[in-house]
PDB file of C-alpha atoms in Angstrom:
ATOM      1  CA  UNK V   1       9.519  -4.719 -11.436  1.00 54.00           C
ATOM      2  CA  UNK V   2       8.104  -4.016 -15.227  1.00 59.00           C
ATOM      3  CA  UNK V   3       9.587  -6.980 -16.485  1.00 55.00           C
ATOM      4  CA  UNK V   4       7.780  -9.585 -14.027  1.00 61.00           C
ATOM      5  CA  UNK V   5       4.058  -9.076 -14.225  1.00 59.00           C
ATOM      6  CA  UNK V   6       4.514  -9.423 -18.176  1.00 54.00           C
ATOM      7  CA  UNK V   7       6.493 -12.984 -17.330  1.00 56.00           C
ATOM      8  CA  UNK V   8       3.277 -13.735 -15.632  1.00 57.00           C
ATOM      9  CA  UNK V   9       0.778 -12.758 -18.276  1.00 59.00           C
ATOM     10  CA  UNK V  10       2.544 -14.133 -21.113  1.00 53.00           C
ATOM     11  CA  UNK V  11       2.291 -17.311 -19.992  1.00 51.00           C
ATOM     12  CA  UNK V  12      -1.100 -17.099 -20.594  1.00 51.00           C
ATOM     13  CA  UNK V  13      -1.237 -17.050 -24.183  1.00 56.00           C
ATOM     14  CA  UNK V  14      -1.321 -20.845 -25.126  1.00 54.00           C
ATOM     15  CA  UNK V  15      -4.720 -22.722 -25.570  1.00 53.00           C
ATOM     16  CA  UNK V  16      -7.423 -22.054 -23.983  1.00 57.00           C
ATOM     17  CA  UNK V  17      -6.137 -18.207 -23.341  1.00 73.00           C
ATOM     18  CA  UNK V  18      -6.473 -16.627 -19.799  1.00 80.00           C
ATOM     19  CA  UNK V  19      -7.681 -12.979 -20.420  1.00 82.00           C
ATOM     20  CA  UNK V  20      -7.446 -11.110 -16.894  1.00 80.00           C
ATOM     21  CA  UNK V  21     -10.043  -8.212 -17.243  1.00 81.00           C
ATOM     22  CA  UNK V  22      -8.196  -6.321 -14.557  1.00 86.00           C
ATOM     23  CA  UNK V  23      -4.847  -5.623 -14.594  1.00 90.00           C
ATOM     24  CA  UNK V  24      -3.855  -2.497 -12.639  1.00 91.00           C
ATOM     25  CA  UNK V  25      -1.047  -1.351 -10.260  1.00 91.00           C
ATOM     26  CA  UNK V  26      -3.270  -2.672  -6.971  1.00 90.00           C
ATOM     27  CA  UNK V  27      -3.296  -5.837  -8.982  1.00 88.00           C
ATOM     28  CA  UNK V  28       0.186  -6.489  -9.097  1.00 88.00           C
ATOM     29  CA  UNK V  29       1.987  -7.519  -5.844  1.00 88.00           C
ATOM     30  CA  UNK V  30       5.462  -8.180  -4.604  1.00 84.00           C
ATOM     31  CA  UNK V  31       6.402 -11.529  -3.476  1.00 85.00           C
ATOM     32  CA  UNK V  32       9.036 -12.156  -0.749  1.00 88.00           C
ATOM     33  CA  UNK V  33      11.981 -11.959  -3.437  1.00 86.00           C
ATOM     34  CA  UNK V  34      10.124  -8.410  -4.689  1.00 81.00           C
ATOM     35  CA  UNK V  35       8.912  -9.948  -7.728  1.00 84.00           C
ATOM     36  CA  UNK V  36       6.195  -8.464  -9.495  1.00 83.00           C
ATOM     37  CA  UNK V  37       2.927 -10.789  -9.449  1.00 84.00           C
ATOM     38  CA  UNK V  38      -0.158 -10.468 -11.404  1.00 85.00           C
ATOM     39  CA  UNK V  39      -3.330 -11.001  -8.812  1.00 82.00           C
ATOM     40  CA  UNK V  40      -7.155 -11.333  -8.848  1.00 75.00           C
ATOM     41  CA  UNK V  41      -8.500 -13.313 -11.423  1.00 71.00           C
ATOM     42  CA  UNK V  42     -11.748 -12.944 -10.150  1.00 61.00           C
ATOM     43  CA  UNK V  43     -12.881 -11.025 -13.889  1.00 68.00           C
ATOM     44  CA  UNK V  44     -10.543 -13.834 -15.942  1.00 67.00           C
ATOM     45  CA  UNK V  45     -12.379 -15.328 -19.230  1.00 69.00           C
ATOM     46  CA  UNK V  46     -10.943 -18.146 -21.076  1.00 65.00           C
ATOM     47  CA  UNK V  47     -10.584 -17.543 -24.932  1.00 63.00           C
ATOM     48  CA  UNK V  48     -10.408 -20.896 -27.204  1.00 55.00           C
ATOM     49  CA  UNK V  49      -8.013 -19.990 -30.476  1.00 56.00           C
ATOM     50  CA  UNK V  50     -11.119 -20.546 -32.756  1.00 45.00           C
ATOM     51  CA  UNK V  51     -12.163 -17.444 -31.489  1.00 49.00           C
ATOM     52  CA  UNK V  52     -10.660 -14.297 -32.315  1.00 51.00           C
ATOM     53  CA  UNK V  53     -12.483 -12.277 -29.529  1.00 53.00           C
ATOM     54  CA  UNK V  54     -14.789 -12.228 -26.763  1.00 57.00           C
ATOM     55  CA  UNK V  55     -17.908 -10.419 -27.291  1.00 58.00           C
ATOM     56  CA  UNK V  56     -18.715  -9.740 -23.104  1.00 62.00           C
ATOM     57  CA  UNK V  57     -20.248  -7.390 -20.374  1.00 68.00           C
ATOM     58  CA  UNK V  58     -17.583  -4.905 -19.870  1.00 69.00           C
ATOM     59  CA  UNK V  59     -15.457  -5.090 -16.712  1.00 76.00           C
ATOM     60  CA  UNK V  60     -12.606  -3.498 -15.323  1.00 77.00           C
ATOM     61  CA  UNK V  61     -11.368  -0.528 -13.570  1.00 85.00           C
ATOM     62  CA  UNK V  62     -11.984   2.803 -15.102  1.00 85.00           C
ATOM     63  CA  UNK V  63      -8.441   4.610 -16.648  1.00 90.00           C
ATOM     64  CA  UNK V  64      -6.829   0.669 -17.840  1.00 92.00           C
ATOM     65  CA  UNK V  65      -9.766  -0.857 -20.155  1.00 90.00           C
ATOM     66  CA  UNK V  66      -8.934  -0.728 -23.976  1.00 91.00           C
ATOM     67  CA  UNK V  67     -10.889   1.382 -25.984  1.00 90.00           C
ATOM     68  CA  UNK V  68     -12.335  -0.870 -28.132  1.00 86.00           C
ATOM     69  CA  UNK V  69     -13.566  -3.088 -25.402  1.00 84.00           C
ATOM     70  CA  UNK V  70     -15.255  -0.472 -23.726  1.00 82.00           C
ATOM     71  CA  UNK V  71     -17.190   0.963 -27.105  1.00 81.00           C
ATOM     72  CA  UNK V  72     -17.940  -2.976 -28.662  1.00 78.00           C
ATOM     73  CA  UNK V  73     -17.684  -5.264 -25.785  1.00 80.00           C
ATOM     74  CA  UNK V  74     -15.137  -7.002 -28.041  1.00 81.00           C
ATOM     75  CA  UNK V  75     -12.264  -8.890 -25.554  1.00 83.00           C
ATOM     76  CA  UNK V  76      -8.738 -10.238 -26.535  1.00 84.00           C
ATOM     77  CA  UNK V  77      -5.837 -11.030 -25.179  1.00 87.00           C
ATOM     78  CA  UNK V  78      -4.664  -7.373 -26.674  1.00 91.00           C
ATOM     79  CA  UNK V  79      -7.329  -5.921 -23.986  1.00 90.00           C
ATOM     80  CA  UNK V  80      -5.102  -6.982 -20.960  1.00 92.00           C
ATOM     81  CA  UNK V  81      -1.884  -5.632 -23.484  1.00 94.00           C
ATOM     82  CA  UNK V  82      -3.326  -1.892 -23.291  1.00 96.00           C
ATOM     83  CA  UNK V  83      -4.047  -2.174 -19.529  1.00 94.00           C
ATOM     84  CA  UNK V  84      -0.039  -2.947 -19.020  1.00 95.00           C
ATOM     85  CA  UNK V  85       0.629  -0.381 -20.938  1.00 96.00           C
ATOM     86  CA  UNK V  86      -1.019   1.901 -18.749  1.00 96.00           C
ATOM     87  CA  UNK V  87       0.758   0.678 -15.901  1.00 96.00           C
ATOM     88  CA  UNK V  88       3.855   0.981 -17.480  1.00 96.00           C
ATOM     89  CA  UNK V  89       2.981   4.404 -17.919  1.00 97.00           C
ATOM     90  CA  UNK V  90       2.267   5.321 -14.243  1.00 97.00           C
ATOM     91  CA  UNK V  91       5.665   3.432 -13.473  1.00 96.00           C
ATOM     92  CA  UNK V  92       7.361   5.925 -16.295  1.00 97.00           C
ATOM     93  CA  UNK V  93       5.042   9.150 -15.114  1.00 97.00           C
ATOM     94  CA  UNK V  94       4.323   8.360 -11.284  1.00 96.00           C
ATOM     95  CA  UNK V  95       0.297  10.094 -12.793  1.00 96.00           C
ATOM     96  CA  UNK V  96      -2.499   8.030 -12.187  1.00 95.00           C
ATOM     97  CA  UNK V  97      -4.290   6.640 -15.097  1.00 94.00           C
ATOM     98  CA  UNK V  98      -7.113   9.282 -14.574  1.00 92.00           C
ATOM     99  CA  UNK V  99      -6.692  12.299 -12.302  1.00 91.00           C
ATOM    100  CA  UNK V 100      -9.322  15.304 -12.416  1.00 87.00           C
ATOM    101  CA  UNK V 101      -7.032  17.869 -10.698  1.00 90.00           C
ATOM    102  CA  UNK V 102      -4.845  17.681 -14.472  1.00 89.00           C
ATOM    103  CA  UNK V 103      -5.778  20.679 -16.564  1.00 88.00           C
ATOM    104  CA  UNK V 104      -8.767  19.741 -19.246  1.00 84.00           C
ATOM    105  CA  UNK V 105      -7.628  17.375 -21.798  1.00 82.00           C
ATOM    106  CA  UNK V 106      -5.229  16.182 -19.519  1.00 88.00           C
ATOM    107  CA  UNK V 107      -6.924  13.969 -17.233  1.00 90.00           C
ATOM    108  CA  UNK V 108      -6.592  10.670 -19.002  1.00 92.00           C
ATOM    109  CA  UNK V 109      -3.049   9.794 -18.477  1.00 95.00           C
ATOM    110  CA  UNK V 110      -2.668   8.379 -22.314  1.00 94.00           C
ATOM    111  CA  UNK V 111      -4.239  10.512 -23.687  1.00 92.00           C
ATOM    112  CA  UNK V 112      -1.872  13.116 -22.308  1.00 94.00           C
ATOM    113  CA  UNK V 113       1.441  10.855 -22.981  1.00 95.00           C
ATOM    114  CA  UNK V 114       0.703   9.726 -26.433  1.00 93.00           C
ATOM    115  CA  UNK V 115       2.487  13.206 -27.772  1.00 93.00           C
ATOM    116  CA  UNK V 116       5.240  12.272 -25.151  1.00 95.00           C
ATOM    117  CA  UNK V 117       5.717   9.493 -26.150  1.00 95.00           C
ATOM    118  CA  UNK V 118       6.281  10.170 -29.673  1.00 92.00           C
ATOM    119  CA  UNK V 119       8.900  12.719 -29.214  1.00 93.00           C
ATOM    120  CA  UNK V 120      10.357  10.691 -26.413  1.00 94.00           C
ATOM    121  CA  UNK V 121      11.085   8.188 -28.561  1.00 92.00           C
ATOM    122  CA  UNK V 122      12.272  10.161 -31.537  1.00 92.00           C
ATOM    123  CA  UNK V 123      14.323  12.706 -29.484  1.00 93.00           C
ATOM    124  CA  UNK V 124      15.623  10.368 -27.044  1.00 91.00           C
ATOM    125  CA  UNK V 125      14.868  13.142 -24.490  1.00 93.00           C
ATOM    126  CA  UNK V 126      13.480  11.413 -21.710  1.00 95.00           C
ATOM    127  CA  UNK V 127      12.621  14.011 -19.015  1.00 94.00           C
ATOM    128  CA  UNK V 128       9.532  15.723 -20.100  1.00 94.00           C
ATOM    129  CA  UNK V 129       7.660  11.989 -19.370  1.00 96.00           C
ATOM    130  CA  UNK V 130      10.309  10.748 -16.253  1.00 96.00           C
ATOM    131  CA  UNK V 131       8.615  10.835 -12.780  1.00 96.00           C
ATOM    132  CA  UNK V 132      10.282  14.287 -11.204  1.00 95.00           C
ATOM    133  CA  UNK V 133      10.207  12.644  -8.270  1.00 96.00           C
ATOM    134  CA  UNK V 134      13.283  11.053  -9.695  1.00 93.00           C
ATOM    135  CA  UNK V 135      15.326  13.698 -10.113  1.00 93.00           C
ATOM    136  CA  UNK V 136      16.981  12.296 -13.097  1.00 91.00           C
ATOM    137  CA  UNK V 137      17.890   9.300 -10.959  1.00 94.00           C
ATOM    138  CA  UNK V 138      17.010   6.398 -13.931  1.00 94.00           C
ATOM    139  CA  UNK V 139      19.503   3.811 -16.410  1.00 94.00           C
ATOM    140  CA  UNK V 140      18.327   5.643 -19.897  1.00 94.00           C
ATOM    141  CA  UNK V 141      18.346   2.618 -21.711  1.00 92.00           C
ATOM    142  CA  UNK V 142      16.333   0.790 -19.279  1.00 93.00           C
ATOM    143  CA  UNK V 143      13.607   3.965 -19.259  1.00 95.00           C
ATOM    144  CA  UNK V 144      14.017   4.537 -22.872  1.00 94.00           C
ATOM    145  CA  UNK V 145      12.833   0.754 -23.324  1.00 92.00           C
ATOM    146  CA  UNK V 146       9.781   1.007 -21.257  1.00 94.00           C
ATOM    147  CA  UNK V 147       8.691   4.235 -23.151  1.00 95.00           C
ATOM    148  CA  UNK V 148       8.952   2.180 -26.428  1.00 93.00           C
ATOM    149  CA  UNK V 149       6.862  -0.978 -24.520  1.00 94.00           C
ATOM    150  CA  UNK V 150       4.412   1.485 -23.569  1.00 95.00           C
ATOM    151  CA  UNK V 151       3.808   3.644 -26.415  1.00 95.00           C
ATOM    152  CA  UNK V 152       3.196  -0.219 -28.303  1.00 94.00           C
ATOM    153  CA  UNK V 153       0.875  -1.466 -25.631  1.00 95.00           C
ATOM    154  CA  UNK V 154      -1.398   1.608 -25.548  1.00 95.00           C
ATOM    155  CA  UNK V 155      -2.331   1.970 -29.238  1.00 94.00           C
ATOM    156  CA  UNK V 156      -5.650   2.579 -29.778  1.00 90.00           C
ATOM    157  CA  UNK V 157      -6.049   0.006 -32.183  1.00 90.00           C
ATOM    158  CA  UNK V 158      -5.544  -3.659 -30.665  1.00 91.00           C
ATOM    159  CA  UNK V 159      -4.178  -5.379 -34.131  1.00 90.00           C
ATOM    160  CA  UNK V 160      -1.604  -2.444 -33.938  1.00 92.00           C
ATOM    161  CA  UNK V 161      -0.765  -3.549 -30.338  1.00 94.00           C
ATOM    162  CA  UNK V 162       2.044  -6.616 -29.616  1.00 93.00           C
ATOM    163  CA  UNK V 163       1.359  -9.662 -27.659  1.00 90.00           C
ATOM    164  CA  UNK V 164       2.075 -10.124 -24.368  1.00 88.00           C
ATOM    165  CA  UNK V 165       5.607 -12.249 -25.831  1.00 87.00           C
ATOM    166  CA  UNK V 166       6.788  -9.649 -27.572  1.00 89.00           C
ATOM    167  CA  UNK V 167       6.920  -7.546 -24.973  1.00 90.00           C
ATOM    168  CA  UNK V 168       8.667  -9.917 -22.689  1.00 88.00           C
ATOM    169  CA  UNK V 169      11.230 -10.311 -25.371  1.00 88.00           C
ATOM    170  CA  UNK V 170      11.421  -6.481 -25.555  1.00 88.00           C
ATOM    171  CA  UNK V 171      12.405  -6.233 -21.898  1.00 87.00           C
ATOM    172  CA  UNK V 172      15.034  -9.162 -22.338  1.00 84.00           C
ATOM    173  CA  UNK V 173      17.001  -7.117 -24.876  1.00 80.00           C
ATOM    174  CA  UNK V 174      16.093  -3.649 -23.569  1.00 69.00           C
ATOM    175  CA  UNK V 175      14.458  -3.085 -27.182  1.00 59.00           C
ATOM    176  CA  UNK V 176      16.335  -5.074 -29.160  1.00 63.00           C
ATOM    177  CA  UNK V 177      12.441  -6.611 -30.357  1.00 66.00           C
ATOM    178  CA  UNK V 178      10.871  -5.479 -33.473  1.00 71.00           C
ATOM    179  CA  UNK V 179       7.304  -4.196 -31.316  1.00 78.00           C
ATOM    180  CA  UNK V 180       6.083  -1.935 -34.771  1.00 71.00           C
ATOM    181  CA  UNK V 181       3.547  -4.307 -36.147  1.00 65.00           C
ATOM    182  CA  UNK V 182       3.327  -2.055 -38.947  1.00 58.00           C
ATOM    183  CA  UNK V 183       3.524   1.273 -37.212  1.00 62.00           C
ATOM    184  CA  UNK V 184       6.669   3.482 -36.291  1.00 59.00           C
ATOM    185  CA  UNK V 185       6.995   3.292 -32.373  1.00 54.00           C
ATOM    186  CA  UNK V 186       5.406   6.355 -30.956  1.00 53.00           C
ATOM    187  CA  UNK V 187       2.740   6.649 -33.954  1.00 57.00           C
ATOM    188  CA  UNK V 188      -0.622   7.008 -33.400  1.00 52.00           C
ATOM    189  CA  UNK V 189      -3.541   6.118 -35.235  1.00 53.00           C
ATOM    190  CA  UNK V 190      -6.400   8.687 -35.759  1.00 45.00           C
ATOM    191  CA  UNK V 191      -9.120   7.592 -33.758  1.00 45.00           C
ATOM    192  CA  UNK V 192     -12.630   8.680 -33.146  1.00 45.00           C
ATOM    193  CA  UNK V 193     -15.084   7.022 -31.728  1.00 44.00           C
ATOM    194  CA  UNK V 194     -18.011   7.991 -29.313  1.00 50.00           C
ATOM    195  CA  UNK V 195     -16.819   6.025 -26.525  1.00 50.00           C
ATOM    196  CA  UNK V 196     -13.846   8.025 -26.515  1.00 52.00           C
ATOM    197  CA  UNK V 197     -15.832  11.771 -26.787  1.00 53.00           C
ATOM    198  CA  UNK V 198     -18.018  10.133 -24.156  1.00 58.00           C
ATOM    199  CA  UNK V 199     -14.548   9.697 -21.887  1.00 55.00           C
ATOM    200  CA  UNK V 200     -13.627  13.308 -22.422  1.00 55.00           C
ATOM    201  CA  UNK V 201     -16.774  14.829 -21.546  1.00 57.00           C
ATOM    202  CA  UNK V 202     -16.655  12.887 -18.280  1.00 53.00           C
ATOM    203  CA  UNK V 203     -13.516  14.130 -17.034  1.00 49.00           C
ATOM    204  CA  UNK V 204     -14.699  17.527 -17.884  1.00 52.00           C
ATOM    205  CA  UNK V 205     -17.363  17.086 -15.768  1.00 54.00           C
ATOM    206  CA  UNK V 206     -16.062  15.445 -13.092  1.00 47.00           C
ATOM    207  CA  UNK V 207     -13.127  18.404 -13.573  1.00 46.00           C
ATOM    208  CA  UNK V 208     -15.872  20.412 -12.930  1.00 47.00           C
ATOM    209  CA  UNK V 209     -17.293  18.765  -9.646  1.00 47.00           C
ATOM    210  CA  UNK V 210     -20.230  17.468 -11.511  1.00 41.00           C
ATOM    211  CA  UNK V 211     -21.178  14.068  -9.674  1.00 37.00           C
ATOM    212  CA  UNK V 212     -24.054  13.647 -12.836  1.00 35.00           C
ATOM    213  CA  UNK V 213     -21.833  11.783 -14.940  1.00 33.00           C
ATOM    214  CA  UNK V 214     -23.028   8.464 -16.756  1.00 35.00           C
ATOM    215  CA  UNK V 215     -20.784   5.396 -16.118  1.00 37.00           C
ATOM    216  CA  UNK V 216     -22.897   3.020 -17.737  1.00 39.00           C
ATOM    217  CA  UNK V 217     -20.684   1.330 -20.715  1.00 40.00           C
ATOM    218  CA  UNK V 218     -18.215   0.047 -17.433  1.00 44.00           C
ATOM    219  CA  UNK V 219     -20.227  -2.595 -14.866  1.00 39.00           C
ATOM    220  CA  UNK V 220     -16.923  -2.356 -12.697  1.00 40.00           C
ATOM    221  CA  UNK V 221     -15.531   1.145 -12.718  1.00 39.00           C
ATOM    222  CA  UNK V 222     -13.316   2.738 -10.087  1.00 41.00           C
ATOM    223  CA  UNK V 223     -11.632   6.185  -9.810  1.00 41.00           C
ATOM    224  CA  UNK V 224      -9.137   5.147  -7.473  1.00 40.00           C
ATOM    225  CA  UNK V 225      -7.581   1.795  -7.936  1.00 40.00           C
TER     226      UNK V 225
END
């Protein structure tokens, strides 16, 4: 199921560029052969390759929008990139991308897998990120693969991130594609920015049962995709 909704999206990358704005889990559906679709294009935006970015009101669902679209407005195709990553992640987890009841600091799902993920992928120990609701019932390679994909996609820095056909190619060879750009899988850059610090003190409040929380650098936010 991973591999198809990437199939989809890469084929999206030639000229002019289809950036979704949305993807999610609730935006991927199963076809009659139980291949993985990508759906609702309703928030798409065509990128020409003259232009390097999108500079846009900010869309999306709250828990898959890149960081640096949500602080800048900035859009690229490396936008939609993170938000598969975060799906890859609840596929890897079975967590939601943002879930309150989680202990402070640990409601933002990457945020709480980025250390995970990096000794995940340097240990080869696999369990302490596996759904439990697995029971240990997973191909390694096949898991170990999507851990590497994921930790790539969700880098906090897009440039750092790999296109949408690298990843395919990834999942082809179950990892057999360089996806480092420059940084050791599982390595993560510092990053500080008050758009994230503004993220953090949200789930605390909302961890808190404040409802006075400010949403406004998302038009389109949801808690439960």
């Amino acid at each position: 199921m991973a591999s198809n909704p990437e199939n989809s999206l890469s084929t999206y990358e030639g000229n002019p560029r289809i950036i979704h704005r949305d993807i999610k889990s609730s935006n991927i559906l199963l076809d009659f052969n139980c291949e993985a679709k990508v759906s609702d294009f309703g928030l798409a935006k065509l990128a020409l390759d003259a232009n390097t970015h999108i500079t846009t009101r900010v869309m999306g669902t709250f828990g898959y929008v890149a960081p640096e679209y949500t602080s800048s407005g900035k859009l690229t195709e490396k936008s939609d990139v993170y938000s598969f990553g975060v799906v890859l992640l609840e596929l890897i987890t079975g967590r939601k991308p943002v879930d309150v009841s989680q202990p402070l600091g640990d409601e933002s799902l990457v945020e709480w897998a980025r250390p995970l993920l990096s000794h995940a992928i340097d240990s080869e120990e696999l369990i302490s990120l596996a759904d439990p609701r697995l029971e240990k019932n997973y191909v390694e390679s096949e898991l170990y693969c999507m851990i590497e994909v994921a930790a790539a996609c969700v880098r906090h820095s897009a440039s750092k991130r790999p296109r949408m056909g690298q990843v395919v190619r990834a999942f082809d060879s179950l990892g057999g594609t360089d996806l480092t750009n420059g940084m050791r899988l599982g390595e993560s850059e510092v990053f500080d920015s008050a758009q994230q610090s503004e993220e953090i003190r949200l789930f605390r409040r909302m961890a808190f049962g404040s409802q006075n929380y400010s949403t406004d650098f998302f038009s389109h936010a949801s808690l439960n995709p």
